[in-house]
Coordinates of N, CA and C in Angstrom, one line a residue:
M117 N 0.6 -1.0 0.1 CA 0.0 0.0 0.1 C 1.0 1.2 0.1
L118 N 2.1 1.3 0.7 CA 2.9 2.4 0.9 C 3.5 2.6 -0.6
L119 N 3.4 1.9 -1.5 CA 3.8 1.8 -3.1 C 3.1 2.7 -3.8
H120 N 1.6 2.6 -3.3 CA 0.7 3.1 -4.2 C 0.2 4.7 -3.5
G121 N 1.0 5.1 -2.3 CA 0.8 6.3 -1.9 C -0.1 6.4 -0.7
F122 N -0.4 5.1 -0.2 CA -1.2 5.0 0.9 C -0.4 5.1 2.6
T123 N -0.4 6.3 3.3 CA 0.2 6.3 4.3 C -0.7 6.0 5.8
I124 N -1.7 6.4 5.6 CA -3.1 6.0 6.6 C -4.0 5.0 6.0
V125 N -4.3 3.9 6.6 CA -5.4 3.2 6.3 C -6.4 3.0 7.8
R126 N -7.7 3.1 7.0 CA -8.6 2.7 8.2 C -9.4 1.8 7.9
D127 N -8.8 0.4 8.6 CA -9.4 -0.7 8.3 C -10.5 -1.3 8.9
T128 N -11.8 -1.5 8.1 CA -12.8 -1.9 8.8 C -13.0 -3.7 8.9
G129 N -12.1 -4.2 8.8 CA -12.4 -5.6 9.0 C -11.2 -6.7 8.6
G130 N -10.4 -7.2 9.6 CA -9.3 -8.1 9.0 C -8.1 -7.6 9.9
A131 N -8.0 -6.8 9.8 CA -6.4 -6.2 10.4 C -6.4 -6.4 12.1
D132 N -5.7 -6.7 12.6 CA -5.7 -6.9 13.9 C -4.1 -6.1 14.9
T133 N -4.4 -6.0 16.0 CA -3.7 -5.0 17.2 C -2.3 -5.6 16.7
A134 N -2.1 -6.9 16.3 CA -0.3 -7.1 16.1 C -0.1 -6.7 14.9
L135 N -0.7 -6.8 13.6 CA -0.6 -6.0 12.4 C 0.1 -4.7 12.7
R136 N -1.1 -4.0 13.5 CA -0.9 -2.3 13.6 C 0.3 -2.1 14.4
E137 N 0.7 -2.9 15.3 CA 1.8 -2.9 16.2 C 3.2 -3.3 15.5
A138 N 2.9 -4.2 14.8 CA 4.4 -4.5 13.9 C 4.5 -3.4 12.8
I139 N 3.8 -2.9 12.2 CA 3.9 -1.6 11.5 C 4.2 -0.7 12.0
A140 N 3.7 -0.4 12.9 CA 4.3 0.9 14.1 C 5.9 0.8 14.7
E141 N 6.3 -0.2 14.6 CA 7.3 -0.6 15.3 C 8.8 -0.8 14.1
G142 N 8.0 -0.8 12.8 CA 8.6 -0.7 12.0 C 9.5 -2.3 11.5
L143 N 8.7 -3.1 12.1 CA 8.9 -4.8 11.7 C 8.7 -5.1 10.5
I144 N 7.6 -4.7 10.0 CA 7.1 -4.7 8.7 C 6.9 -3.3 7.9
P145 N 7.0 -3.2 6.6 CA 6.6 -1.7 6.1 C 4.7 -1.9 6.0
G146 N 4.5 -0.6 6.1 CA 3.1 -0.6 5.9 C 2.6 0.9 6.5
P147 N 1.1 1.1 6.3 CA 0.7 2.5 6.3 C 0.1 2.4 7.8
R148 N 0.2 3.8 8.3 CA -0.4 3.5 9.8 C -2.0 3.3 9.8
L149 N -2.1 2.1 10.6 CA -3.3 1.6 10.6 C -4.3 2.2 11.8
F150 N -5.6 2.1 11.5 CA -6.6 2.5 12.1 C -7.6 1.3 12.3
I151 N -7.7 0.4 13.1 CA -8.4 -0.6 12.9 C -9.6 -1.0 13.8
A152 N -10.8 -1.4 13.3 CA -12.1 -1.9 14.0 C -12.2 -2.9 15.2
G153 N -11.1 -3.8 15.2 CA -11.3 -5.0 15.5 C -12.3 -5.9 15.2
K154 N -13.1 -6.5 16.0 CA -14.0 -7.5 15.5 C -15.4 -6.6 15.1
A155 N -16.0 -6.7 14.3 CA -17.2 -6.4 14.0 C -18.1 -7.0 14.9
L156 N -19.5 -6.1 15.1 CA -20.3 -6.6 16.1 C -21.2 -7.3 15.1
S157 N -22.0 -8.2 15.6 CA -23.0 -9.3 14.9 C -24.2 -9.5 15.7
Q158 N -25.3 -9.7 15.4 CA -26.4 -10.1 15.9 C -26.2 -11.9 15.7
T159 N -26.9 -12.6 16.7 CA -27.5 -14.0 16.5 C -27.8 -14.4 14.9
G160 N -26.9 -15.1 14.2 CA -27.4 -15.6 13.1 C -27.4 -14.3 12.0
G161 N -26.7 -13.2 12.4 CA -26.5 -12.0 11.4 C -25.2 -12.0 10.6
H162 N -25.1 -11.1 9.8 CA -23.7 -10.8 8.7 C -22.6 -10.8 9.8
G163 N -21.8 -11.9 9.4 CA -20.5 -12.0 10.6 C -20.6 -13.1 11.7
D164 N -22.0 -13.7 11.7 CA -22.0 -14.7 12.5 C -21.8 -16.3 11.9
F165 N -20.6 -16.6 11.9 CA -20.0 -17.7 11.2 C -19.8 -19.0 11.7
R166 N -20.7 -19.2 13.1 CA -20.5 -20.1 13.6 C -21.5 -21.4 12.8
G167 N -21.3 -22.6 13.2 CA -22.0 -23.6 12.4 C -23.5 -23.8 13.2
S168 N -24.0 -24.7 12.5 CA -25.4 -25.0 13.0 C -25.4 -25.6 14.4
Y169 N -24.3 -26.1 14.7 CA -24.1 -26.9 15.8 C -23.2 -26.5 17.0
P170 N -23.5 -26.6 18.1 CA -22.6 -25.6 19.2 C -21.1 -26.1 18.9
E171 N -21.0 -27.3 18.9 CA -19.4 -27.9 19.0 C -19.0 -27.6 17.7
S172 N -19.5 -27.1 16.6 CA -19.1 -26.8 15.4 C -18.0 -25.1 15.1
E173 N -18.5 -24.4 16.4 CA -17.8 -23.1 16.4 C -16.6 -23.2 16.3
H174 N -16.0 -22.3 15.2 CA -14.8 -21.9 15.1 C -14.0 -23.1 14.9
K175 N -14.6 -24.2 14.4 CA -13.4 -25.4 13.9 C -13.8 -25.7 12.6
R176 N -12.6 -25.6 12.0 CA -12.2 -25.6 10.2 C -11.1 -26.8 10.1
C177 N -11.2 -27.2 8.8 CA -10.0 -28.1 8.8 C -8.9 -27.5 9.0
G178 N -7.9 -28.3 9.8 CA -6.8 -27.6 10.3 C -6.8 -27.1 11.7
G179 N -7.9 -27.0 12.4 CA -8.0 -26.5 13.7 C -9.0 -25.1 13.8
H180 N -8.2 -24.6 14.5 CA -9.0 -23.3 14.9 C -9.2 -22.0 13.8
S181 N -10.2 -21.3 13.6 CA -10.3 -20.5 12.6 C -10.7 -18.9 13.5
P182 N -10.0 -18.2 13.6 CA -10.5 -16.9 14.3 C -11.5 -16.1 13.5
S183 N -12.7 -15.5 14.0 CA -13.6 -14.8 13.6 C -13.5 -13.5 13.2
L184 N -13.9 -12.9 12.1 CA -13.8 -11.6 11.8 C -15.0 -10.3 12.9
A185 N -15.8 -11.3 13.3 CA -16.7 -10.8 14.2 C -17.2 -11.5 15.6
R186 N -17.9 -10.9 16.3 CA -18.5 -11.3 17.5 C -19.9 -11.2 17.8
V187 N -20.4 -12.0 18.4 CA -22.2 -12.0 18.6 C -22.6 -11.2 19.8
C188 N -23.1 -10.2 19.7 CA -23.9 -9.6 20.9 C -25.3 -9.8 20.8
V189 N -26.0 -9.7 21.9 CA -27.5 -9.9 21.9 C -27.9 -8.9 22.9
G190 N -28.9 -8.0 22.7 CA -29.0 -6.9 23.6 C -28.3 -6.0 24.1
V191 N -29.0 -5.1 24.4 CA -28.0 -3.7 24.9 C -27.0 -4.0 25.6
P192 N -27.1 -4.6 27.0 CA -26.0 -4.9 27.8 C -24.9 -5.7 27.1
E193 N -25.2 -6.7 26.3 CA -24.0 -7.4 25.7 C -23.4 -6.4 24.5
C194 N -24.1 -5.3 24.1 CA -23.6 -4.4 22.9 C -22.7 -3.4 23.7
L195 N -23.2 -3.1 24.6 CA -22.4 -1.9 25.4 C -20.8 -2.6 26.0
N196 N -21.1 -4.1 26.4 CA -19.7 -4.6 26.8 C -19.1 -5.0 25.5
A197 N -19.5 -5.3 24.4 CA -18.7 -5.8 23.5 C -17.9 -4.5 22.9
V198 N -18.7 -3.4 22.6 CA -17.9 -2.0 22.3 C -16.7 -1.8 23.1
R199 N -17.0 -2.0 24.6 CA -15.8 -1.6 25.7 C -14.9 -2.7 25.6
D200 N -15.3 -3.8 25.2 CA -14.3 -5.1 25.2 C -13.5 -4.9 24.2
E201 N -14.1 -4.4 23.0 CA -13.3 -4.3 21.7 C -12.2 -3.2 21.7
L202 N -12.7 -2.0 22.5 CA -11.6 -0.9 22.7 C -10.5 -1.4 23.7
H203 N -11.1 -2.3 24.7 CA -10.0 -2.3 25.3 C -8.9 -3.5 24.9
Q204 N -9.3 -4.3 24.0 CA -8.4 -5.2 23.1 C -7.6 -4.2 22.3
G205 N -7.9 -3.1 21.9 CA -7.0 -2.1 21.2 C -7.6 -1.7 20.0
A206 N -9.2 -2.1 19.8 CA -9.4 -1.4 18.4 C -9.6 0.1 18.7
D207 N -9.3 0.8 17.6 CA -9.3 2.1 17.2 C -10.9 2.9 17.2
F208 N -11.6 2.1 16.8 CA -13.0 2.4 16.5 C -13.7 1.2 16.4
I209 N -15.1 1.3 16.3 CA -16.1 0.4 16.3 C -16.9 0.1 15.2
K210 N -17.2 -1.2 14.6 CA -17.8 -1.4 13.4 C -19.1 -2.6 14.1
I211 N -20.2 -2.2 13.4 CA -21.3 -3.1 13.5 C -22.1 -3.4 12.2
M212 N -22.4 -4.9 12.0 CA -23.0 -5.3 11.0 C -24.7 -4.7 10.9
C213 N -25.0 -3.9 10.4 CA -26.5 -3.3 10.4 C -27.3 -4.0 9.8
G214 N -26.6 -4.8 8.6 CA -27.7 -5.4 7.8 C -26.9 -6.6 7.0
G215 N -27.6 -7.6 6.5 CA -27.0 -8.9 6.1 C -26.0 -8.5 4.8
G216 N -25.3 -9.6 4.4 CA -24.0 -9.6 3.4 C -24.3 -10.8 2.7
V217 N -23.3 -10.7 1.6 CA -23.1 -11.9 0.8 C -22.5 -13.0 1.5
A218 N -21.7 -13.0 2.5 CA -20.8 -13.8 3.1 C -21.5 -14.7 4.0
T219 N -22.5 -14.5 4.6 CA -23.2 -15.0 5.5 C -24.7 -15.5 5.1
P220 N -24.6 -17.0 4.9 CA -25.9 -17.7 4.4 C -27.1 -17.2 5.2
T221 N -27.1 -16.9 6.6 CA -28.4 -17.1 7.3 C -28.7 -15.3 7.3
A222 N -28.1 -14.4 6.6 CA -28.1 -13.2 6.8 C -28.3 -12.4 5.3
G223 N -29.5 -12.6 4.8 CA -29.6 -11.9 3.4 C -29.6 -10.3 3.3
L224 N -29.2 -10.1 1.9 CA -28.8 -8.6 2.1 C -30.0 -7.7 2.2
D225 N -31.3 -8.0 2.4 CA -32.3 -7.3 2.8 C -32.7 -7.2 4.2
M226 N -32.1 -7.7 4.9 CA -32.2 -8.2 6.4 C -31.8 -6.8 7.2
L227 N -32.7 -6.3 8.0 CA -31.9 -5.4 9.1 C -31.5 -5.9 10.0
Q228 N -30.5 -5.4 10.8 CA -30.0 -6.2 11.9 C -29.8 -5.3 13.2
F229 N -29.9 -5.8 14.4 CA -30.2 -4.8 15.5 C -30.9 -4.1 16.0
T230 N -31.7 -3.8 17.1 CA -32.8 -2.9 17.1 C -31.9 -1.4 17.1
A231 N -33.1 -0.7 17.1 CA -32.7 0.9 17.3 C -32.1 1.2 18.7
E232 N -32.5 0.4 19.7 CA -31.7 0.5 21.0 C -30.3 0.1 21.0
E233 N -30.0 -1.3 20.3 CA -28.5 -1.8 20.5 C -28.0 -0.7 19.3
I234 N -28.2 -0.2 18.4 CA -27.4 0.7 17.6 C -27.4 2.0 18.4
R235 N -28.1 2.4 19.1 CA -27.9 3.8 19.8 C -27.1 3.4 21.0
A236 N -27.1 2.3 21.5 CA -26.0 1.8 22.8 C -24.4 1.9 22.3
T237 N -24.4 1.4 21.3 CA -22.9 1.0 20.5 C -22.4 2.2 20.0
T238 N -23.3 3.4 19.5 CA -22.8 4.7 19.2 C -22.6 5.4 20.2
T239 N -23.6 5.6 21.2 CA -23.2 6.2 22.4 C -22.0 5.8 23.4
T240 N -21.6 4.4 23.2 CA -20.7 4.0 24.1 C -19.4 4.1 23.2
A241 N -19.4 4.2 22.1 CA -18.1 4.6 21.4 C -17.8 6.1 21.5
A242 N -18.8 7.0 21.6 CA -18.7 8.3 21.7 C -18.1 8.6 22.9
Y243 N -18.7 7.9 23.9 CA -18.1 8.0 25.2 C -16.7 7.8 25.3
S244 N -16.0 7.1 24.6 CA -14.8 6.4 24.6 C -14.2 7.3 23.7
K245 N -14.6 8.4 23.1 CA -14.0 9.6 22.1 C -13.7 9.0 20.8
T246 N -14.3 7.9 20.5 CA -13.7 7.3 19.3 C -15.1 7.4 18.2
C247 N -15.0 6.6 17.1 CA -16.2 6.6 15.9 C -16.6 5.5 16.1
H248 N -17.6 5.4 15.0 CA -18.5 4.2 15.1 C -18.8 4.1 13.6
S249 N -18.5 2.7 12.9 CA -19.1 2.6 11.6 C -19.8 1.3 11.5
G250 N -20.7 1.4 10.5 CA -21.6 0.7 10.0 C -21.6 -0.2 8.8
C251 N -21.9 -1.5 8.7 CA -22.0 -2.3 7.1 C -23.2 -2.6 7.0
L252 N -23.6 -1.8 6.1 CA -25.1 -1.8 5.4 C -25.5 -2.0 3.8
H253 N -25.8 -2.9 3.5 CA -26.3 -2.8 1.8 C -27.6 -2.2 1.7
C254 N -27.6 -1.0 0.7 CA -29.0 -0.5 0.5 C -29.3 -1.1 -0.9

C-alpha cells in the first residue's frame, strides 16, 4: 500500500492489533493503521459464521479459525462488546447493520440490531472518544 501512496489506512475488518503494532514498530513496512477490531454481529446475522451445532463453532479443517466478528445480543451485551473491543485495542467500532453476501443466514435485505442496540453502540463509542462505523447494503 505504501508503494501506491497510502500512508494511513482505516481498516474496517481483518487487520488486528498485532499487524498495527508490527507496522508501528517498523518490523514490517506498511501504512499507519486504524483498526476496527472485531465487528459486532447479531445472532445469525452478517458476521456470525458459527456452524449450526455448538461444537462446530470456529472449527475448520486444520483447527481453529478466528472470526472477524463477535456476536452480541441485547443492549447490555452490545455495551460490553464495544468496551471490550476498545480494551483489546480497536481504534473504532464497526457493527453489521444489515445482511451480507458472506453469511448464508443473513440476506442483503435483512436489517439487524434494534434501534436501541445501535444507539447503545454509538453512544458507548462516543463516550470513549472514538467513532463508529456500520456495514449496510442498500
